[in-house]
mmCIF file of C-alpha atoms in Angstrom:
data_model
loop_
_atom_site.group_PDB
_atom_site.id
_atom_site.type_symbol
_atom_site.label_atom_id
_atom_site.label_comp_id
_atom_site.label_asym_id
_atom_site.label_seq_id
_atom_site.Cartn_x
_atom_site.Cartn_y
_atom_site.Cartn_z
ATOM 1 C CA UNK A 6 86.932 0.986 -31.098
ATOM 2 C CA UNK A 7 86.965 3.596 -28.314
ATOM 3 C CA UNK A 8 89.977 3.501 -26.038
ATOM 4 C CA UNK A 9 90.619 4.855 -22.580
ATOM 5 C CA UNK A 10 92.570 7.751 -24.093
ATOM 6 C CA UNK A 11 89.671 8.588 -26.408
ATOM 7 C CA UNK A 12 87.263 8.717 -23.472
ATOM 8 C CA UNK A 13 89.103 11.729 -22.044
ATOM 9 C CA UNK A 14 88.176 13.863 -25.040
ATOM 10 C CA UNK A 15 84.481 14.524 -25.809
ATOM 11 C CA UNK A 16 85.207 14.798 -29.532
ATOM 12 C CA UNK A 17 85.691 11.886 -31.934
ATOM 13 C CA UNK A 18 88.467 11.791 -34.487
ATOM 14 C CA UNK A 19 87.340 11.698 -38.141
ATOM 15 C CA UNK A 20 88.292 8.037 -38.545
ATOM 16 C CA UNK A 21 86.240 7.176 -35.454
ATOM 17 C CA UNK A 22 83.217 9.009 -36.850
ATOM 18 C CA UNK A 23 83.065 6.769 -39.893
ATOM 19 C CA UNK A 24 83.209 3.477 -37.979
ATOM 20 C CA UNK A 25 79.870 1.798 -37.649
ATOM 21 C CA UNK A 26 79.235 -0.186 -34.510
ATOM 22 C CA UNK A 27 77.126 -3.307 -34.417
ATOM 23 C CA UNK A 28 73.595 -2.648 -33.231
ATOM 24 C CA UNK A 29 72.929 -3.666 -29.633
ATOM 25 C CA UNK A 30 70.970 -6.885 -29.144
ATOM 26 C CA UNK A 31 68.252 -5.226 -27.073
ATOM 27 C CA UNK A 32 66.702 -1.944 -28.087
ATOM 28 C CA UNK A 33 67.675 0.896 -25.811
ATOM 29 C CA UNK A 34 64.847 2.696 -24.006
ATOM 30 C CA UNK A 35 63.727 5.834 -25.761
ATOM 31 C CA UNK A 36 65.630 8.824 -24.470
ATOM 32 C CA UNK A 37 63.895 11.953 -23.318
ATOM 33 C CA UNK A 38 65.129 15.493 -23.194
ATOM 34 C CA UNK A 39 63.805 18.928 -22.356
ATOM 35 C CA UNK A 40 63.627 21.755 -24.824
ATOM 36 C CA UNK A 41 63.476 25.511 -24.250
ATOM 37 C CA UNK A 42 59.808 25.286 -23.323
ATOM 38 C CA UNK A 43 60.641 23.090 -20.339
ATOM 39 C CA UNK A 44 58.544 20.192 -21.591
ATOM 40 C CA UNK A 45 59.916 16.650 -21.708
ATOM 41 C CA UNK A 46 60.304 15.469 -25.284
ATOM 42 C CA UNK A 47 60.641 12.031 -26.813
ATOM 43 C CA UNK A 48 61.835 11.164 -30.266
ATOM 44 C CA UNK A 49 58.359 9.766 -30.958
ATOM 45 C CA UNK A 50 56.848 13.248 -30.340
ATOM 46 C CA UNK A 51 57.964 14.349 -33.812
ATOM 47 C CA UNK A 52 56.287 13.726 -37.156
ATOM 48 C CA UNK A 53 58.571 13.247 -40.140
ATOM 49 C CA UNK A 54 57.675 15.622 -42.967
ATOM 50 C CA UNK A 55 60.406 14.867 -45.512
ATOM 51 C CA UNK A 56 63.894 13.480 -46.017
ATOM 52 C CA UNK A 57 66.411 16.294 -46.432
ATOM 53 C CA UNK A 58 69.483 14.239 -47.263
ATOM 54 C CA UNK A 59 72.042 11.723 -46.160
ATOM 55 C CA UNK A 60 75.782 11.345 -46.135
ATOM 56 C CA UNK A 61 78.632 9.349 -44.682
ATOM 57 C CA UNK A 62 77.898 10.402 -41.120
ATOM 58 C CA UNK A 63 74.107 10.309 -40.985
ATOM 59 C CA UNK A 64 70.688 11.186 -42.350
ATOM 60 C CA UNK A 65 68.682 14.380 -41.912
ATOM 61 C CA UNK A 66 64.892 14.577 -41.868
ATOM 62 C CA UNK A 67 62.529 17.545 -41.667
ATOM 63 C CA UNK A 68 60.278 17.055 -38.607
ATOM 64 C CA UNK A 69 57.467 18.864 -36.786
ATOM 65 C CA UNK A 70 56.553 18.624 -33.105
ATOM 66 C CA UNK A 71 53.244 16.759 -32.928
ATOM 67 C CA UNK A 72 50.282 18.452 -31.272
ATOM 68 C CA UNK A 73 51.880 21.782 -30.392
ATOM 69 C CA UNK A 74 49.783 23.856 -32.796
ATOM 70 C CA UNK A 75 52.899 25.557 -34.088
ATOM 71 C CA UNK A 76 54.226 25.703 -37.614
ATOM 72 C CA UNK A 77 57.801 25.341 -36.314
ATOM 73 C CA UNK A 78 59.819 22.699 -38.122
ATOM 74 C CA UNK A 79 63.222 21.278 -37.261
ATOM 75 C CA UNK A 80 65.979 19.223 -38.827
ATOM 76 C CA UNK A 81 66.536 15.871 -37.105
ATOM 77 C CA UNK A 82 70.011 14.496 -37.792
ATOM 78 C CA UNK A 83 70.568 10.846 -36.930
ATOM 79 C CA UNK A 84 74.256 9.956 -36.840
ATOM 80 C CA UNK A 85 75.681 6.650 -38.087
ATOM 81 C CA UNK A 86 79.075 6.877 -36.440
ATOM 82 C CA UNK A 87 78.021 5.652 -33.009
ATOM 83 C CA UNK A 88 80.597 3.389 -31.368
ATOM 84 C CA UNK A 89 81.604 2.201 -27.909
ATOM 85 C CA UNK A 90 82.171 5.774 -26.737
ATOM 86 C CA UNK A 91 78.479 6.677 -26.838
ATOM 87 C CA UNK A 92 78.455 8.280 -23.391
ATOM 88 C CA UNK A 93 81.334 10.567 -24.370
ATOM 89 C CA UNK A 94 79.513 11.448 -27.586
ATOM 90 C CA UNK A 95 76.280 12.294 -25.772
ATOM 91 C CA UNK A 96 78.210 14.581 -23.424
ATOM 92 C CA UNK A 97 79.810 16.365 -26.394
ATOM 93 C CA UNK A 98 76.410 16.855 -28.015
ATOM 94 C CA UNK A 99 74.981 18.211 -24.763
ATOM 95 C CA UNK A 100 77.817 20.740 -24.676
ATOM 96 C CA UNK A 101 76.998 21.753 -28.235
ATOM 97 C CA UNK A 102 73.338 22.130 -27.270
ATOM 98 C CA UNK A 103 74.343 24.364 -24.363
ATOM 99 C CA UNK A 104 76.568 26.458 -26.616
ATOM 100 C CA UNK A 105 79.697 25.653 -24.611
ATOM 101 C CA UNK A 106 82.205 25.447 -27.408
ATOM 102 C CA UNK A 107 85.734 24.285 -26.662
ATOM 103 C CA UNK A 108 87.193 27.389 -28.354
ATOM 104 C CA UNK A 109 84.929 29.999 -26.825
ATOM 105 C CA UNK A 110 81.768 31.047 -28.629
ATOM 106 C CA UNK A 111 80.573 29.027 -31.601
ATOM 107 C CA UNK A 112 80.573 30.345 -35.113
ATOM 108 C CA UNK A 113 77.410 32.226 -36.141
ATOM 109 C CA UNK A 114 77.184 29.804 -39.065
ATOM 110 C CA UNK A 115 76.515 26.839 -36.767
ATOM 111 C CA UNK A 116 72.797 26.172 -36.399
ATOM 112 C CA UNK A 117 71.212 25.856 -32.984
ATOM 113 C CA UNK A 118 70.944 22.411 -31.421
ATOM 114 C CA UNK A 119 67.633 22.232 -29.527
ATOM 115 C CA UNK A 120 67.849 18.690 -28.139
ATOM 116 C CA UNK A 121 69.838 15.464 -28.236
ATOM 117 C CA UNK A 122 68.188 12.035 -28.300
ATOM 118 C CA UNK A 123 69.321 8.435 -28.396
ATOM 119 C CA UNK A 124 67.517 6.331 -31.028
ATOM 120 C CA UNK A 125 66.258 2.805 -30.324
ATOM 121 C CA UNK A 126 69.343 1.407 -32.088
ATOM 122 C CA UNK A 127 71.676 3.496 -29.933
ATOM 123 C CA UNK A 128 72.491 6.139 -32.552
ATOM 124 C CA UNK A 129 72.586 9.757 -31.409
ATOM 125 C CA UNK A 130 69.979 12.082 -32.936
ATOM 126 C CA UNK A 131 70.145 15.871 -32.778
ATOM 127 C CA UNK A 132 67.167 18.182 -33.130
ATOM 128 C CA UNK A 133 68.609 21.150 -35.010
ATOM 129 C CA UNK A 134 67.397 24.494 -36.258
ATOM 130 C CA UNK A 135 66.107 24.031 -39.807
ATOM 131 C CA UNK A 136 67.821 26.195 -42.409
ATOM 132 C CA UNK A 137 65.004 26.195 -44.949
ATOM 133 C CA UNK A 138 66.975 28.292 -47.430
ATOM 134 C CA UNK A 139 69.568 25.535 -47.749
ATOM 135 C CA UNK A 140 73.309 25.698 -47.435
ATOM 136 C CA UNK A 141 74.953 29.114 -47.296
ATOM 137 C CA UNK A 142 77.718 27.671 -49.461
ATOM 138 C CA UNK A 143 75.238 26.946 -52.234
ATOM 139 C CA UNK A 144 73.674 30.388 -52.285
ATOM 140 C CA UNK A 145 74.254 31.680 -55.846
ATOM 141 C CA UNK A 146 74.739 35.237 -54.577
ATOM 142 C CA UNK A 147 77.682 34.095 -52.445
ATOM 143 C CA UNK A 148 79.411 32.038 -55.135
ATOM 144 C CA UNK A 149 82.422 33.285 -57.029
ATOM 145 C CA UNK A 150 81.936 34.230 -60.669
ATOM 146 C CA UNK A 151 83.741 32.372 -63.447
ATOM 147 C CA UNK A 152 86.103 35.336 -63.879
ATOM 148 C CA UNK A 153 86.919 35.325 -60.144
ATOM 149 C CA UNK A 154 87.612 31.596 -60.209
ATOM 150 C CA UNK A 155 89.889 31.906 -63.224
ATOM 151 C CA UNK A 156 91.783 34.773 -61.563
ATOM 152 C CA UNK A 157 92.335 32.782 -58.360
ATOM 153 C CA UNK A 158 96.084 32.332 -57.635
ATOM 154 C CA UNK A 159 95.726 28.543 -57.551
ATOM 155 C CA UNK A 160 94.439 28.550 -61.130
ATOM 156 C CA UNK A 161 96.577 31.463 -62.339
ATOM 157 C CA UNK A 162 99.886 29.793 -61.467
ATOM 158 C CA UNK A 163 98.929 26.494 -63.094
ATOM 159 C CA UNK A 164 99.642 25.501 -66.665
ATOM 160 C CA UNK A 165 97.855 28.511 -68.070
ATOM 161 C CA UNK A 166 95.299 27.862 -70.746
ATOM 162 C CA UNK A 167 94.983 24.076 -70.308
ATOM 163 C CA UNK A 168 93.952 24.457 -66.673
ATOM 164 C CA UNK A 169 91.581 27.325 -67.443
ATOM 165 C CA UNK A 170 89.943 25.298 -70.213
ATOM 166 C CA UNK A 171 89.364 22.361 -67.846
ATOM 167 C CA UNK A 172 87.955 24.673 -65.203
ATOM 168 C CA UNK A 173 85.598 26.283 -67.720
ATOM 169 C CA UNK A 174 84.364 22.822 -68.768
ATOM 170 C CA UNK A 175 83.737 21.828 -65.146
ATOM 171 C CA UNK A 176 81.889 25.070 -64.446
ATOM 172 C CA UNK A 177 79.694 24.687 -67.533
ATOM 173 C CA UNK A 178 78.882 21.063 -66.629
ATOM 174 C CA UNK A 179 77.841 21.939 -63.084
ATOM 175 C CA UNK A 180 75.633 24.903 -63.982
#
């Protein structure tokens, strides 16, 4: 699926992210990387604690570094959108790990990427900072109130009461 033009850019387009490539016939050798401590890490150095979730682009597991005596846990995201441009993708992930964003500094809401691995099937895996409190977007203290939602210009300029009634029903169902 990757083309010569796509290889020039280290970032995949959304439609390229969703394409699933066939698994290679032979398993790729396990990739190693170094973390902040300077030690060489392998994907097999981590113990899986729990599944955190999955989506269209990958799965996320809670992992702990085996034998380090630390209580530090990480989120290991394994991507499913690997295609023929794997080398370009690995380079992009390395740039993310180094904090070299294409638009200057990264957002403070982006978690830290500690390491990038290649799984046996060729999929990229990123060792990320674990946000144990969950998504900032799901924090009840940061959510809009029902009154704020109903006063939003998008809702206010709609067909008045009918739209507000539907919104109230949706809010009640999701709470």
